[in-house]
Coordinates of C-alpha atoms in Angstrom, one line a residue:
M1 CA -7.0 24.3 6.9
A2 CA -8.3 20.9 4.8
Q3 CA -6.6 19.6 2.1
T4 CA -7.1 19.8 -1.9
I5 CA -8.3 16.2 -2.6
P6 CA -6.8 13.9 -5.1
D7 CA -8.5 12.8 -7.5
L8 CA -9.0 9.2 -8.7
P9 CA -6.6 7.4 -10.8
I10 CA -7.7 7.5 -15.4
L11 CA -8.0 4.3 -16.7
A12 CA -7.4 3.7 -20.3
E13 CA -10.9 3.6 -22.3
D14 CA -12.3 0.2 -22.4
D15 CA -14.2 -1.3 -24.8
S16 CA -13.9 -5.0 -23.7
M17 CA -16.7 -7.1 -24.0
L18 CA -16.4 -7.7 -19.9
S19 CA -16.3 -3.5 -20.0
R20 CA -20.0 -3.7 -21.6
R21 CA -22.3 -6.4 -19.2
F22 CA -20.4 -5.7 -16.4
G23 CA -19.5 -1.6 -16.2
R24 CA -15.7 0.7 -16.1
E25 CA -13.4 -1.0 -14.1
V26 CA -13.0 0.7 -10.2
A27 CA -10.2 2.3 -9.8
N28 CA -9.2 3.1 -6.7
Y29 CA -6.3 5.6 -5.2
F30 CA -2.6 4.1 -4.4
S31 CA -3.8 1.9 -7.4
G32 CA -3.1 3.1 -11.0
S33 CA 0.9 2.6 -11.3
P34 CA 2.2 4.2 -14.4
L35 CA 4.6 1.9 -14.0
N36 CA 5.6 -1.8 -15.0
R37 CA 7.1 -3.8 -12.2
V38 CA 9.2 -6.7 -14.2
S39 CA 8.7 -8.6 -11.7
F40 CA 10.3 -11.2 -13.1
L41 CA 13.6 -8.9 -13.8
R42 CA 14.2 -8.5 -9.5
T43 CA 16.5 -10.9 -10.0
D44 CA 18.0 -11.0 -13.0
Y45 CA 21.4 -8.4 -11.4
G46 CA 22.7 -7.3 -15.2
F47 CA 19.3 -5.5 -15.5
L48 CA 18.9 -3.7 -11.5
H49 CA 22.9 -3.1 -12.4
A50 CA 21.9 -1.1 -16.1
A51 CA 18.8 0.6 -14.9
Y52 CA 20.7 1.4 -11.2
S53 CA 22.9 3.2 -13.6
H54 CA 21.7 4.3 -16.7
P55 CA 21.1 8.6 -16.1
A56 CA 18.0 8.6 -16.9
A57 CA 16.8 6.4 -13.3
A58 CA 14.2 8.7 -10.7
F59 CA 15.6 7.6 -6.4
L60 CA 12.7 8.0 -4.2
L61 CA 14.1 8.9 -0.8
M62 CA 11.9 7.3 2.2
D63 CA 13.1 9.3 5.9
N64 CA 11.0 6.6 8.3
L65 CA 8.6 5.9 5.2
S66 CA 8.3 9.8 5.0
P67 CA 8.5 10.5 1.1
L68 CA 11.1 13.3 -0.2
A69 CA 8.3 15.7 -2.0
K70 CA 8.1 18.7 -3.7
D71 CA 4.7 19.8 -1.4
A72 CA 1.9 17.1 -0.8
A73 CA 0.5 16.9 -3.6
N74 CA 4.5 16.1 -5.9
L75 CA 7.0 13.6 -5.1
A76 CA 10.2 14.7 -5.7
Y77 CA 13.2 12.3 -7.5
V78 CA 16.7 12.0 -7.1
T79 CA 19.3 11.6 -9.3
R80 CA 21.7 8.6 -8.6
D81 CA 24.8 10.4 -7.8
V82 CA 22.9 11.5 -4.6
V83 CA 22.8 7.8 -3.4
V84 CA 25.4 6.6 -3.7
P85 CA 27.3 7.5 -0.6
L86 CA 24.4 5.7 1.0
T87 CA 24.1 2.8 -1.7
G88 CA 27.8 2.2 -3.0
E89 CA 29.1 2.9 -7.0
E90 CA 27.3 -0.5 -7.8
P91 CA 24.6 -2.1 -5.4
F92 CA 23.8 -4.8 -8.4
K93 CA 27.0 -5.7 -9.8
K94 CA 27.6 -8.2 -7.7
P95 CA 25.3 -12.1 -8.1
E96 CA 22.9 -12.2 -5.4
P97 CA 24.6 -15.6 -4.1
E98 CA 27.5 -14.1 -4.2
Q99 CA 26.2 -10.7 -2.3
V100 CA 24.3 -14.1 0.5
K101 CA 28.3 -15.8 1.3
E102 CA 29.3 -12.0 1.8
F103 CA 27.4 -10.9 4.3
N104 CA 28.1 -9.4 7.1
S105 CA 24.9 -8.6 10.1
D106 CA 27.9 -5.4 11.9
I107 CA 27.8 -3.5 8.9
T108 CA 24.0 -2.0 7.8
Q109 CA 23.2 -2.4 4.5
P110 CA 20.6 0.4 3.1
V111 CA 17.5 -1.2 1.1
I112 CA 17.1 -0.1 -2.0
L113 CA 13.8 -1.0 -4.1
F114 CA 13.0 -1.9 -7.8
L115 CA 10.3 -0.1 -8.1
G116 CA 9.2 -0.3 -11.9
I117 CA 9.6 1.1 -15.5
D118 CA 7.6 4.4 -16.6
E119 CA 7.2 2.6 -20.3
K120 CA 5.8 6.2 -21.6
K121 CA 9.1 7.8 -21.3
T122 CA 12.2 7.3 -23.2
G123 CA 15.6 6.8 -22.4
F124 CA 16.5 3.3 -20.4
E125 CA 16.9 0.5 -22.4
Y126 CA 17.4 -3.2 -21.7
R127 CA 16.5 -6.0 -24.1
E128 CA 12.9 -5.6 -25.0
Y129 CA 12.4 -3.5 -21.8
R130 CA 12.0 0.2 -22.4
G131 CA 11.3 3.1 -20.0
K132 CA 12.5 5.2 -17.2
P133 CA 13.3 2.8 -14.1
Y134 CA 12.4 3.7 -10.4
F135 CA 14.0 3.3 -7.5
A136 CA 13.3 3.7 -3.9
V137 CA 16.0 4.0 -1.5
D138 CA 15.9 3.5 3.2
V139 CA 17.7 6.8 4.6
T140 CA 16.6 6.5 7.8
P141 CA 19.3 7.4 10.1
K142 CA 20.6 3.5 10.7
G143 CA 23.2 1.7 12.3
T144 CA 26.5 1.6 10.4
A145 CA 24.7 4.1 7.7
A146 CA 23.1 6.8 10.0
E147 CA 25.8 9.7 8.8
K148 CA 25.6 8.9 5.8
A149 CA 22.2 8.5 5.5
R150 CA 22.2 11.8 7.2
S151 CA 24.7 13.3 5.2
I152 CA 22.0 12.6 2.4
I153 CA 18.7 14.1 3.7
D154 CA 20.8 17.4 4.6
I155 CA 21.6 18.0 1.1
V156 CA 18.9 16.8 -0.5
K157 CA 16.7 19.5 1.9
A158 CA 18.8 22.3 1.5
T159 CA 18.3 22.1 -2.6
G160 CA 13.6 23.5 -1.7
V161 CA 12.1 19.9 -0.2
S162 CA 11.1 18.2 2.2
F163 CA 10.2 15.1 3.9
I164 CA 6.6 14.9 4.6
D165 CA 5.4 12.7 6.9
G166 CA 3.7 9.4 5.7
R167 CA 2.4 8.0 8.0
R168 CA -1.1 9.3 6.4
L169 CA -0.1 10.6 3.5
L170 CA -3.5 10.7 1.5
T171 CA -3.1 14.6 -0.7
L172 CA 0.0 13.2 -3.1
N173 CA -1.3 13.3 -7.4
A174 CA -3.0 9.7 -8.3
P175 CA 0.1 8.2 -10.1
E176 CA 2.1 9.1 -8.1
A177 CA 0.3 7.4 -4.5
A178 CA 0.5 4.4 -6.0
I179 CA 4.8 4.4 -6.8
Y180 CA 5.0 5.6 -3.1
A181 CA 2.1 2.9 -1.4
E182 CA 4.3 0.6 -3.6
A183 CA 7.9 2.0 -1.6
R184 CA 5.9 2.5 2.0
A185 CA 4.4 -1.4 2.3
L186 CA 8.3 -2.6 1.1
L187 CA 9.9 -0.7 3.1
D188 CA 7.9 -0.4 6.7
W189 CA 8.2 -4.7 5.8
H190 CA 12.0 -4.1 5.5
A191 CA 12.0 -2.1 9.2
R192 CA 9.6 -4.7 11.1
N193 CA 10.9 -7.6 10.4
P194 CA 15.1 -8.0 10.6
F195 CA 15.1 -10.8 11.4
C196 CA 14.0 -14.2 10.3
G197 CA 10.7 -16.0 11.4
G198 CA 12.4 -19.4 10.8
C199 CA 15.1 -19.0 13.6
G200 CA 15.6 -15.3 14.5
Q201 CA 18.3 -14.4 13.0
R202 CA 19.8 -11.0 11.3
T203 CA 18.0 -11.5 7.9
M204 CA 19.6 -9.9 4.7
P205 CA 17.3 -7.5 1.9
I206 CA 17.5 -9.2 -1.8
N207 CA 15.6 -9.4 -5.0
A208 CA 16.1 -5.7 -5.2
G209 CA 13.9 -5.5 -1.9
W210 CA 11.2 -8.1 -2.4
K211 CA 12.3 -10.8 -1.3
R212 CA 15.3 -11.5 2.8
V213 CA 17.0 -14.2 3.3
C214 CA 18.8 -15.9 6.2
P215 CA 22.6 -16.2 4.8
P216 CA 24.0 -19.4 6.2
S217 CA 27.9 -18.1 7.4
D218 CA 28.1 -14.6 8.5
F219 CA 31.4 -12.1 8.2
A220 CA 30.3 -9.7 11.6
G221 CA 33.3 -10.0 14.3
V222 CA 35.7 -11.9 11.5
P223 CA 39.6 -10.9 11.2
A224 CA 39.8 -9.7 8.6
G225 CA 40.6 -12.5 5.9
D226 CA 39.3 -15.0 7.8
A227 CA 36.1 -17.5 6.4
P228 CA 32.4 -16.2 7.6
K229 CA 30.7 -18.2 10.5
E230 CA 28.9 -20.7 10.3
R231 CA 24.9 -20.2 11.2
P232 CA 23.0 -22.6 13.0
D233 CA 20.5 -24.5 10.6
C234 CA 16.9 -22.4 9.3
P235 CA 13.7 -24.0 8.0
T236 CA 13.8 -21.3 5.9
R237 CA 17.1 -22.5 3.9
H238 CA 15.1 -25.7 2.8
G239 CA 12.0 -26.2 0.7
V240 CA 8.9 -23.9 -0.2
S241 CA 9.2 -20.8 2.2
N242 CA 6.7 -18.2 2.2
L243 CA 8.4 -16.8 5.3
C244 CA 11.1 -13.9 3.6
F245 CA 8.5 -12.4 1.0
P246 CA 6.8 -9.1 1.9
R247 CA 3.2 -9.6 3.9
T248 CA -1.0 -8.1 2.8
D249 CA -3.2 -8.5 4.5
P250 CA -6.0 -8.8 3.3
T251 CA -9.3 -6.8 4.3
V252 CA -12.4 -6.8 4.1
I253 CA -14.9 -3.4 3.8
M254 CA -18.3 -3.3 3.0
A255 CA -21.2 -1.0 2.3
V256 CA -24.6 -2.8 3.6
V257 CA -27.9 -2.4 2.1
S258 CA -31.1 -2.8 4.2
A259 CA -33.6 -5.2 3.0
D260 CA -36.3 -3.0 0.7
G261 CA -32.9 -1.6 -0.9
T262 CA -33.3 2.1 0.8
K263 CA -30.9 2.6 3.4
L264 CA -27.7 2.2 4.0
L265 CA -25.4 0.5 7.0
L266 CA -22.8 2.7 8.4
G267 CA -20.7 2.8 11.7
R268 CA -18.7 4.3 14.0
N269 CA -15.6 4.2 16.5
K270 CA -14.5 5.9 19.2
R271 CA -11.8 8.4 16.8
F272 CA -14.0 9.2 14.3
P273 CA -15.5 13.6 14.4
P274 CA -18.8 14.0 15.8
N275 CA -20.9 12.6 12.7
W276 CA -18.8 11.0 11.1
Y277 CA -20.0 7.3 9.8
S278 CA -17.9 4.8 7.2
T279 CA -18.6 1.7 6.0
L280 CA -17.7 -1.4 8.1
A281 CA -14.7 -3.6 7.7
G282 CA -12.1 -5.9 9.4
F283 CA -10.0 -8.0 8.3
L284 CA -10.1 -11.7 6.7
E285 CA -9.6 -14.5 8.4
P286 CA -7.7 -17.5 7.4
G287 CA -9.8 -20.5 5.7
E288 CA -12.7 -17.7 5.4
S289 CA -13.8 -16.5 2.0
I290 CA -14.2 -13.3 1.5
E291 CA -18.1 -12.8 1.0
E292 CA -17.8 -14.9 4.9
A293 CA -15.3 -12.5 6.3
V294 CA -18.1 -9.7 5.2
R295 CA -20.8 -11.0 6.5
R296 CA -19.0 -12.2 9.6
E297 CA -17.3 -8.9 10.3
T298 CA -21.2 -7.1 9.6
W299 CA -22.4 -9.2 12.2
E300 CA -19.7 -9.4 14.6
E301 CA -19.9 -5.6 14.7
S302 CA -23.3 -4.8 14.4
G303 CA -26.5 -7.3 15.1
V304 CA -27.2 -7.4 11.1
T305 CA -27.4 -10.6 9.2
V306 CA -26.6 -10.4 5.3
G307 CA -26.9 -12.1 2.6
R308 CA -25.8 -11.3 -0.3
V309 CA -22.1 -10.4 -1.3
V310 CA -21.3 -9.1 -4.8
I311 CA -17.6 -7.8 -4.8
H312 CA -17.3 -4.3 -6.0
S313 CA -13.1 -3.3 -6.3
S314 CA -10.1 -3.3 -4.6
Q315 CA -7.2 -0.9 -2.6
P316 CA -4.6 -1.5 -1.6
W317 CA -4.1 0.5 1.5
P318 CA -0.4 1.3 2.2
Y319 CA -0.9 1.9 6.4
P320 CA 0.9 -0.6 7.0
A321 CA 0.2 -3.3 3.6
N322 CA -3.1 -4.0 3.0
L323 CA -5.2 -5.0 0.4
M324 CA -9.3 -3.3 1.6
I325 CA -10.9 -6.2 -1.0
G326 CA -14.4 -3.4 -1.8
A327 CA -17.9 -5.2 -1.5
I328 CA -21.8 -4.2 -0.9
G329 CA -23.8 -6.9 0.8
Q330 CA -27.4 -6.5 1.4
A331 CA -29.5 -7.2 4.6
T332 CA -31.2 -10.5 4.9
P333 CA -35.0 -8.6 6.3
A334 CA -35.0 -9.6 9.0
G335 CA -32.1 -9.7 10.2
E336 CA -31.9 -5.5 10.3
T337 CA -31.6 -4.6 13.8
I338 CA -28.2 -3.3 14.7
N339 CA -27.2 -4.6 18.7
L340 CA -23.4 -3.7 18.9
G341 CA -23.7 -5.6 22.5
H342 CA -21.1 -8.3 21.0
D343 CA -18.0 -7.4 19.4
E344 CA -16.9 -3.3 21.3
E345 CA -15.0 -2.1 18.1
L346 CA -17.9 0.2 17.8
T347 CA -18.9 2.8 19.1
D348 CA -22.4 3.3 16.8
A349 CA -24.2 2.1 14.2
K350 CA -26.8 2.9 12.1
W351 CA -29.1 2.9 9.5
F352 CA -28.7 5.8 7.1
S353 CA -31.7 6.9 4.6
F354 CA -30.5 7.2 0.8
D355 CA -31.6 10.8 1.2
E356 CA -28.9 11.3 4.0
V357 CA -26.9 9.6 2.4
R358 CA -27.0 12.1 -0.7
E359 CA -26.2 14.6 1.2
G360 CA -23.4 13.6 3.3
I361 CA -21.6 12.8 -0.6
A362 CA -22.4 17.1 -1.2
K363 CA -22.0 18.8 1.9
G364 CA -20.4 16.5 4.5
V365 CA -17.0 15.1 3.0
S366 CA -13.8 15.3 4.7
G367 CA -10.5 13.3 5.7
L368 CA -10.6 11.8 9.2
G369 CA -8.7 14.3 11.0
E370 CA -9.5 17.6 9.1
P371 CA -12.6 20.0 9.4
A372 CA -16.6 19.3 7.7
P373 CA -16.7 21.2 4.2
A374 CA -17.7 24.2 3.7
G375 CA -21.9 24.0 3.3
Y376 CA -22.2 21.4 6.3
K377 CA -25.2 21.5 8.1
E378 CA -24.2 20.6 12.5
G379 CA -25.6 17.5 13.4
A380 CA -25.8 16.5 9.3
L381 CA -23.2 12.9 8.1
R382 CA -19.8 13.8 8.0
L383 CA -18.5 10.8 5.1
P384 CA -14.9 9.7 4.2
P385 CA -13.3 11.1 1.4
Q386 CA -13.0 9.8 -2.0
T387 CA -9.8 8.8 -1.5
A388 CA -10.9 6.2 1.4
I389 CA -12.2 3.3 -0.6
A390 CA -15.4 3.7 1.6
N391 CA -16.5 6.1 -0.3
Q392 CA -16.7 5.4 -3.8
L393 CA -18.7 2.1 -2.4
I394 CA -21.1 4.3 -0.5
Q395 CA -21.4 6.4 -3.4
A396 CA -22.3 2.9 -5.7
V397 CA -24.5 2.2 -3.8
I398 CA -26.5 5.4 -4.0
K399 CA -25.8 6.2 -7.5
G400 CA -27.8 2.9 -9.0
Y401 CA -25.9 -0.5 -7.9
L402 CA -28.1 -2.2 -7.1
D403 CA -30.6 -1.5 -10.2
A404 CA -27.2 -1.9 -12.8
T405 CA -26.1 -5.2 -14.5
P406 CA -24.9 -7.0 -11.6
K407 CA -20.7 -7.1 -11.7
I408 CA -17.9 -9.4 -10.8

């Protein structure tokens, strides 16, 4: 049975000169978070301790990247007392340098993420910052913390909520989808990077889950009362190092229009159901501009040569940690011939008339693994749902984006 497609984020009204000149900002699914991340406070352990300990604090539990939820559209949050058996009473009481000095690689340290504060809700106050604090806690059973994590999972399941599959979750309401995207991308990064990229030794989370550090010493295997063992030197402990911060992979995704502005280039791969097409996409490479990546990926995948490229909007995509940079490009008059021989990624690519695309938007939109919607005529074009930026790009084109005042 097909799931209900959630609404997109709603941005505040904006009558700025930029909006009057270039149109309203486009908000894609997984963006539009209600939380102020106050990232500069992640190293302020006075703030973190106060936020974690406050009765208003909300905690999102994640088991193997699957979030605790009331149903497919709504997350479920727990209070501090539920997570304390795993995290301890005061995980942010000691300052960061002291926690690093006490590192013991034999003990599994639960990952606690500070996600931000919802300033529309009251209760917590720290200096001039007010709102409801939100945290995410990884309760995936692992290592020495496995038994405690399983106990928490059993306790919350007994209340009638459950962990919903987080592998391709596209049903949450828009604000909570953004919260989930933040938590999922970070926890996935932690799960993939338990060891240091500079020296291969085990690392630990700091900065409220927004950084991992390679400690210089380790209490693993050390008798009680003895000094910790010194670890081999590591390049991440010297100078500026980007090895310890969360990763985001930029990806270009583009709606390519024919030279005469009447057709749209769409492609499909072997994972797509019959007649299901989408916009082309690919990773941005080092030393490459967004516009260059759009032209390169389009030509490599379809053989079509793109001239002018305009950036439309972007979408965080937490599977696992991409930033989809949406663009609209126009083929050159002599470059519209399709050739799939360069790259074997696509099984087909076609030029569709705007009328065919309008019909697909009206009657052929569905999720990747879902059946065609009611009213769909077999053999007609099928397209991705509005939770995908591809849908937004396609709609922008057929709604006259090329005829309107150019966007930034």
